[in-house]
mmCIF file of C-alpha atoms and ligand atoms in Angstrom:
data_model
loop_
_atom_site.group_PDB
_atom_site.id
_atom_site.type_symbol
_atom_site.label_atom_id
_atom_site.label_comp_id
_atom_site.label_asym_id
_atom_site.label_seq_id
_atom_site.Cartn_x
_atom_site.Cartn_y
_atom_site.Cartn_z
ATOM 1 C CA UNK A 7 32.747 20.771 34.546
ATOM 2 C CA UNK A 8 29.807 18.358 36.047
ATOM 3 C CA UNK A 9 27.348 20.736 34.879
ATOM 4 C CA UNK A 10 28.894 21.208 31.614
ATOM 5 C CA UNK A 11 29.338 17.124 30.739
ATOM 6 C CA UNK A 12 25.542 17.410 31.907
ATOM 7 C CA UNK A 13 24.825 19.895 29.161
ATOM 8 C CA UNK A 14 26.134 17.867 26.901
ATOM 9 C CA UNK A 15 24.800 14.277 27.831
ATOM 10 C CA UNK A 16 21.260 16.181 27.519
ATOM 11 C CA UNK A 17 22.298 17.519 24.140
ATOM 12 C CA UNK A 18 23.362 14.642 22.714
ATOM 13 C CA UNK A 19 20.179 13.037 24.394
ATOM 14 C CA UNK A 20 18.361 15.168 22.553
ATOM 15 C CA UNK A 21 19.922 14.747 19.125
ATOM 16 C CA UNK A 22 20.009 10.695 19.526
ATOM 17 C CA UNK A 23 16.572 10.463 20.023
ATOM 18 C CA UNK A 24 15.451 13.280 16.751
ATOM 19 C CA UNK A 25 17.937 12.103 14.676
ATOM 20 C CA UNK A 26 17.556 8.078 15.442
ATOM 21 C CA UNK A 27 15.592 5.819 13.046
ATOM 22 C CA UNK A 28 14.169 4.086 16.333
ATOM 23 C CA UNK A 29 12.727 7.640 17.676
ATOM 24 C CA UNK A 30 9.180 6.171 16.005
ATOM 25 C CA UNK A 31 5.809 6.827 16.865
ATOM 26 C CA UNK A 32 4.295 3.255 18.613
ATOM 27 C CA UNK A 33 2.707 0.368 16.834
ATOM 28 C CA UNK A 34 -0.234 0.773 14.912
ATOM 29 C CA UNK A 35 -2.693 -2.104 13.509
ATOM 30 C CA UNK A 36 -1.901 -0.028 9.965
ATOM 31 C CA UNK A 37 1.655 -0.106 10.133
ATOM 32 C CA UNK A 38 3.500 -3.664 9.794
ATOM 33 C CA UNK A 39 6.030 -3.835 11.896
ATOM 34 C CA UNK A 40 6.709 -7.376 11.584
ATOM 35 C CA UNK A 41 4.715 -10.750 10.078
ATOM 36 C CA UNK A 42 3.230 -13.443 11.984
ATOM 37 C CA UNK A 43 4.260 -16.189 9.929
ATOM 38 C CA UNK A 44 4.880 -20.384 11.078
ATOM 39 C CA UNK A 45 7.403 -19.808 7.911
ATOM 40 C CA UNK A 46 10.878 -19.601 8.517
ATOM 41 C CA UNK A 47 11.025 -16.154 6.773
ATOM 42 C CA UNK A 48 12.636 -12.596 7.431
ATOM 43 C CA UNK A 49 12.660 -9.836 5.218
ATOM 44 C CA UNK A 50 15.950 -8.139 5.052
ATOM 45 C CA UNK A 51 15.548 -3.968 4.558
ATOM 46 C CA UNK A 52 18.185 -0.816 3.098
ATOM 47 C CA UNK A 53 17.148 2.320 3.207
ATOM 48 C CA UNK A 54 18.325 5.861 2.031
ATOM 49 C CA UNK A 55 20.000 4.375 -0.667
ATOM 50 C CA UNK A 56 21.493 3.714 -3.872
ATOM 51 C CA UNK A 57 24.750 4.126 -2.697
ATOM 52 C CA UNK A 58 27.110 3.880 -5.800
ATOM 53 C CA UNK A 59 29.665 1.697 -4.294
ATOM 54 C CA UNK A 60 27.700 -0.744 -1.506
ATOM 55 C CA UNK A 61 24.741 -1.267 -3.009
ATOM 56 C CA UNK A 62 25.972 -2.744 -5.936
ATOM 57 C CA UNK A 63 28.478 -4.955 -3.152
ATOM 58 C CA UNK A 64 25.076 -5.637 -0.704
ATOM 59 C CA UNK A 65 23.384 -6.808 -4.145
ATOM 60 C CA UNK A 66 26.890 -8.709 -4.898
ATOM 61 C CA UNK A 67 26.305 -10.567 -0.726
ATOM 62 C CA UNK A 68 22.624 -11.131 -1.656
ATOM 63 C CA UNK A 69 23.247 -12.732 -4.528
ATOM 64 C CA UNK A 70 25.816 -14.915 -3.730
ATOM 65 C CA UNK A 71 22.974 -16.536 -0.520
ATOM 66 C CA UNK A 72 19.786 -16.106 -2.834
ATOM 67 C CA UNK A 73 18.493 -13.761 -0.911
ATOM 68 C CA UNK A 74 15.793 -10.938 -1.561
ATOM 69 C CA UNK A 75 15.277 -7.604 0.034
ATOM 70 C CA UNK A 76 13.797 -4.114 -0.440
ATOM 71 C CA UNK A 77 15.368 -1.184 -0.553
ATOM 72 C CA UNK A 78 13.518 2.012 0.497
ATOM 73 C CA UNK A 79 14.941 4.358 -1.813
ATOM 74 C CA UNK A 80 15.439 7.827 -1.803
ATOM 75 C CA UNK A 81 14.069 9.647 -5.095
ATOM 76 C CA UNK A 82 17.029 11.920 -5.197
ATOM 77 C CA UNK A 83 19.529 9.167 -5.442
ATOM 78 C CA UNK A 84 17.445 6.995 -7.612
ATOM 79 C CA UNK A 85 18.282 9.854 -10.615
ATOM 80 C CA UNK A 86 21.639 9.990 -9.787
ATOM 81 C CA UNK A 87 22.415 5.979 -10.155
ATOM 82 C CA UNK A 88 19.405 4.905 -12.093
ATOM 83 C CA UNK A 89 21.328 1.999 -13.281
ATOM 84 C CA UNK A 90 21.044 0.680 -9.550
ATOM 85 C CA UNK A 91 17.679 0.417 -9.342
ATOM 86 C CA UNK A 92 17.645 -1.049 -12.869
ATOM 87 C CA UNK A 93 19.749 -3.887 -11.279
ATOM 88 C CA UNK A 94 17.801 -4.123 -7.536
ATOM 89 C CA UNK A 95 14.269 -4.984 -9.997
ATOM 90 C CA UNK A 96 16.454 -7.304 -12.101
ATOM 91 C CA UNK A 97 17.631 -9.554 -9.512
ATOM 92 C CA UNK A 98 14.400 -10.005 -7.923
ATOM 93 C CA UNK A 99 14.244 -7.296 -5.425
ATOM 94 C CA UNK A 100 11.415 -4.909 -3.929
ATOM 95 C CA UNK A 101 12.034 -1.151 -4.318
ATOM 96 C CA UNK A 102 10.071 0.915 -2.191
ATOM 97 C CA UNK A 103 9.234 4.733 -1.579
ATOM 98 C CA UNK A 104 11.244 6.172 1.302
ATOM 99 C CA UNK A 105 10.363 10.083 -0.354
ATOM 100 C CA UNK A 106 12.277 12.010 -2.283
ATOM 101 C CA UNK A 107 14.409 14.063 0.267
ATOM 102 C CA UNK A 108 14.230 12.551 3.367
ATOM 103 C CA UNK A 109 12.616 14.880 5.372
ATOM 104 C CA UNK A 110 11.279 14.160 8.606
ATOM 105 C CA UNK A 111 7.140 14.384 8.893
ATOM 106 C CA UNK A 112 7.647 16.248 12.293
ATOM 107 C CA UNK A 113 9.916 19.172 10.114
ATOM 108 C CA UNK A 114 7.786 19.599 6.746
ATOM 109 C CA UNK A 115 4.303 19.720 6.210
ATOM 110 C CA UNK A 116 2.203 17.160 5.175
ATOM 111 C CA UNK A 117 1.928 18.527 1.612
ATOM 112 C CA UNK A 118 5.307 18.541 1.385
ATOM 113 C CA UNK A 119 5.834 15.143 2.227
ATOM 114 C CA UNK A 120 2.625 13.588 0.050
ATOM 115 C CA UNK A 121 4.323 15.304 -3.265
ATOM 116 C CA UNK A 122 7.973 13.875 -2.155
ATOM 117 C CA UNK A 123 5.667 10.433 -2.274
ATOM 118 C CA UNK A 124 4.009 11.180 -5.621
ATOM 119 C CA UNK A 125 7.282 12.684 -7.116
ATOM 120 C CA UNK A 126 9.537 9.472 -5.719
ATOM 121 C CA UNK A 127 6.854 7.183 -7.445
ATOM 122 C CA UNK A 128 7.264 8.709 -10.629
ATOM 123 C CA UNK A 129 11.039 8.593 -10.553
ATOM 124 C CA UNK A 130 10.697 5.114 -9.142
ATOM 125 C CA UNK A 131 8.349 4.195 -12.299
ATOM 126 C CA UNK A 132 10.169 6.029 -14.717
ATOM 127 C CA UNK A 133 13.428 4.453 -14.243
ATOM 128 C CA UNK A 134 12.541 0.839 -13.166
ATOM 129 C CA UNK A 135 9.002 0.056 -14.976
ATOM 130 C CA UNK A 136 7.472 -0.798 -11.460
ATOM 131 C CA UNK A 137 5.391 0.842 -9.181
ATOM 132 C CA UNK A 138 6.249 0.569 -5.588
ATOM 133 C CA UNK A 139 3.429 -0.534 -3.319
ATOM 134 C CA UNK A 140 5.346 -0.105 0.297
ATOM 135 C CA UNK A 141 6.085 2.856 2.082
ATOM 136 C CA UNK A 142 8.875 3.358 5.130
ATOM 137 C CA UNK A 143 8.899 7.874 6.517
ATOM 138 C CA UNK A 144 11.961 8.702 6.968
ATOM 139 C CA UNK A 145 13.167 8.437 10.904
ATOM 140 C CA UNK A 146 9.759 6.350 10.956
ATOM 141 C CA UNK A 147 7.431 9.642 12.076
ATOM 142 C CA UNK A 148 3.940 9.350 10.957
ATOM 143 C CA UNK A 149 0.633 10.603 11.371
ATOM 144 C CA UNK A 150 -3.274 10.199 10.855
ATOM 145 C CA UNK A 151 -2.940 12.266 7.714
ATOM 146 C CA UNK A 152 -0.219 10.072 6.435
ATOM 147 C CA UNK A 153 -1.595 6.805 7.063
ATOM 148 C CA UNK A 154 -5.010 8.294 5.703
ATOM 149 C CA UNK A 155 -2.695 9.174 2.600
ATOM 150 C CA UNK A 156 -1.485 5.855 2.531
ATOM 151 C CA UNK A 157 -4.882 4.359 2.538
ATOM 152 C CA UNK A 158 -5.656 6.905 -0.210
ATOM 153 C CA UNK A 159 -2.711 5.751 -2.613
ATOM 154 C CA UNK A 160 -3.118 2.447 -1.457
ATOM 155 C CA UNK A 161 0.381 1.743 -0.029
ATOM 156 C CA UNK A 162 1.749 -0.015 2.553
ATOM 157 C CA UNK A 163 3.451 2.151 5.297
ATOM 158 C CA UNK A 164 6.022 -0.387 6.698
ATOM 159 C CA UNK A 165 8.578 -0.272 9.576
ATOM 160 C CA UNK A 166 10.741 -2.472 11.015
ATOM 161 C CA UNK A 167 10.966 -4.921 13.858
ATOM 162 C CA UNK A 168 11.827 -2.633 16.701
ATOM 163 C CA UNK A 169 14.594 -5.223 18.218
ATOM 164 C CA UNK A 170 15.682 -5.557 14.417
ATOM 165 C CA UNK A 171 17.690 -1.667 14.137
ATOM 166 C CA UNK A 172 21.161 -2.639 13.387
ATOM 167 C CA UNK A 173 22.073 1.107 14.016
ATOM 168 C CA UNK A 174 23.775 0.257 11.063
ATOM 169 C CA UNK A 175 24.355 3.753 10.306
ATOM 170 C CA UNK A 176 26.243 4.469 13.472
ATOM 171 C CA UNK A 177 28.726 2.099 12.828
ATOM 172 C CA UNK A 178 28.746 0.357 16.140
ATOM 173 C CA UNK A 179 30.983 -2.365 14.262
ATOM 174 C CA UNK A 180 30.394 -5.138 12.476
ATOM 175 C CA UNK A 181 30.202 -7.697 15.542
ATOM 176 C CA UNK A 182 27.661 -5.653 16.535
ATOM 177 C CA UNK A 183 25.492 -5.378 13.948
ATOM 178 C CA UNK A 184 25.831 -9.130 13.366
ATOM 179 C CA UNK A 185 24.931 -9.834 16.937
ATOM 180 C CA UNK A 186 21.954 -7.412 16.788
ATOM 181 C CA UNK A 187 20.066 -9.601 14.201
ATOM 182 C CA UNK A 188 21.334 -13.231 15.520
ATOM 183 C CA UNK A 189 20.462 -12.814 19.082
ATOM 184 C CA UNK A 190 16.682 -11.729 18.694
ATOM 185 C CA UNK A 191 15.488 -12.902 15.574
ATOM 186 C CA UNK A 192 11.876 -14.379 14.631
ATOM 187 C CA UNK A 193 10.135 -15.386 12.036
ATOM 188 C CA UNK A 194 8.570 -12.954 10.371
ATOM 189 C CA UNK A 195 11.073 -10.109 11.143
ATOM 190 C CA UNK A 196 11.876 -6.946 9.303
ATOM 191 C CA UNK A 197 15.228 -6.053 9.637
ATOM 192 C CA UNK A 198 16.938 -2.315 9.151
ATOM 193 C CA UNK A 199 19.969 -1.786 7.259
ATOM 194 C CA UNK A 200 20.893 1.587 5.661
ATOM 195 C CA UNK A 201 22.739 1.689 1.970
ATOM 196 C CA UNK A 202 22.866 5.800 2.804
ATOM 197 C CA UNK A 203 25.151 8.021 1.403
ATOM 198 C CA UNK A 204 29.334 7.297 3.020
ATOM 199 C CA UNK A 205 30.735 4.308 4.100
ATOM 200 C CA UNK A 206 28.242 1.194 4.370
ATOM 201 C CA UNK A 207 31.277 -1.235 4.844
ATOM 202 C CA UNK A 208 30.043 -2.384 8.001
ATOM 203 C CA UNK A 209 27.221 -3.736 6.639
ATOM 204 C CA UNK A 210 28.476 -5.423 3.607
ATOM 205 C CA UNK A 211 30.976 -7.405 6.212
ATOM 206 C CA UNK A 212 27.914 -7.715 8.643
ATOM 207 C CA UNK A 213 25.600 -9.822 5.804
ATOM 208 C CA UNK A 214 28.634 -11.556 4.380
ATOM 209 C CA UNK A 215 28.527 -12.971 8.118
ATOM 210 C CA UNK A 216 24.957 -13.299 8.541
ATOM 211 C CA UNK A 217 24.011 -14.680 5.706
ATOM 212 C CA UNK A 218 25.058 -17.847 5.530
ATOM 213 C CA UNK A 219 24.860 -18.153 8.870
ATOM 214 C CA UNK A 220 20.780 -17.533 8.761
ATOM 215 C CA UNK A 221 20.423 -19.800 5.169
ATOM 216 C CA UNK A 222 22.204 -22.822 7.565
ATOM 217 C CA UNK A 223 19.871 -22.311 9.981
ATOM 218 C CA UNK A 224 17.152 -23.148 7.664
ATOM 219 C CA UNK A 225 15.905 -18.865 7.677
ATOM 220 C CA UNK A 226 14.557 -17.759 3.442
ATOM 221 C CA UNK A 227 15.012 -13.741 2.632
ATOM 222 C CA UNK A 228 12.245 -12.143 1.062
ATOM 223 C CA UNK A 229 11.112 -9.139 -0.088
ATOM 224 C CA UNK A 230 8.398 -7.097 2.278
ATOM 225 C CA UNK A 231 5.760 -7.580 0.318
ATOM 226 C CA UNK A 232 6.193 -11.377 0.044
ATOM 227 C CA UNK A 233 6.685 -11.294 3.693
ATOM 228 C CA UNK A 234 2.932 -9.819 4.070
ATOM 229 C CA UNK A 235 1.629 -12.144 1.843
ATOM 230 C CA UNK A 236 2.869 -15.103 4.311
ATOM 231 C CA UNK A 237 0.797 -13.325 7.149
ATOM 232 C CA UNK A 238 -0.748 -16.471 9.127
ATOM 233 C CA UNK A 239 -4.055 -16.753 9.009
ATOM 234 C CA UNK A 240 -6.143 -16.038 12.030
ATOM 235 C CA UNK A 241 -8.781 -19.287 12.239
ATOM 236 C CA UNK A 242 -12.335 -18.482 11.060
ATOM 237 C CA UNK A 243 -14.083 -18.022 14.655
HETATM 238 ZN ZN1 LIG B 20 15.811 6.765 6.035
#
């Protein structure tokens, strides 16, 4: 029986750390994993999505607190609620390329994965008018030959602040999630929430608690790209 709980701890093990967002490769001066900034700024995150029924309710929470984010988008679910991403440009929001499929780098090739890039653009374009200009790999797994890809289509590849995964797609609860962000945040932060396919409640309740929470504490929400462009600057030496 103790060899056979044993079994399974290791299996599960195994499948937590290949199937977990955090299981990423380590920091990298190419990838940003978070801004140095004096400015009291975070950059709120949702990948995976459009999710017909809590994205438009996390757009609803944003809203309501003024507060901008960017969704990394799956090209598959862009064509099947275009009207979404229509609204996520509208209101002010970044859309970014999280491929088309969400494969994992480690399970496809990297052909495979730099047309799921190109093809996600396109849909991206197509429906919204915009071009994204940030990149997040699914399960953040990357590569040389992605990041030289990256240089070559000139986009961002950008993660998230490893203390910042709200697990939000495990749905530890939405206490938890809420504590996640509250007890370690910084300036400069990128935070990870999914708008995946199922039931995102948990984080709809989590930002309806966070939010204006953060906005009394004097914390802005801004897309990533806005949050790179706050980057301190290093003095001239
Ligand atoms: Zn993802």
């Amino acid at each position: 029986m103790i060899r056979l709980l044993g079994y399974l701890g290791l299996l599960l093990l195994c499948f937590t750390v290949t199937a977990s967002p955090t299981a990423a490769a380590k920091p990298d001066s190419e990838v940003v994993w978070k801004v140095d900034t004096d400015q009291k700024l975070v950059a709120l995150t949702f990948d995976d999505g459009p999710n017909p029924v809590y994205t438009p309710a996390i757009l609803d929470v944003l809203r309501q607190y003024d507060a901008k984010a960017t969704f990394f988008v799956l090209g598959k679910r862009v064509l099947l609620y275009p009207e979404i991403a229509i609204r996520e440009i509208n209101e002010g929001h970044e859309i970014a390329n999280h491929t088309f499929d969400h494969h994992f780098l480690k399970n496809v090739s990297p052909e495979i994965l730099k047309q799921e890039i190109e093809q996600t653009r396109e849909i991206i374009f197509e429906v919204t008018e915009q071009l994204p200009q940030v990149f997040r790999p699914p399960g953040g797994f990357y590569d040389k030959a992605l990041l030289d890809l990256a240089r070559e289509e000139k986009f961002t590849v950008v993660m998230w602040s490893w203390y910042q995964d709200t697990r939000d797609w495990k749905k530890p609860g939405v206490d938890k999630i809420v504590n996640t962000v509250r007890s370690n945040l910084h300036n400069g932060d990128i935070i990870l929430f999914h708008d995946m396919e199922g039931d995102c409640s948990q984080t709809v309740e989590a930002l309806k608690k966070l939010l204006p929470d953060l906005k009394q504490q004097g914390y802005q929400f801004v897309t990533v790209t806005d949050l790179i462009s706050k980057v301190k600057k290093q003095p001239a030496s």
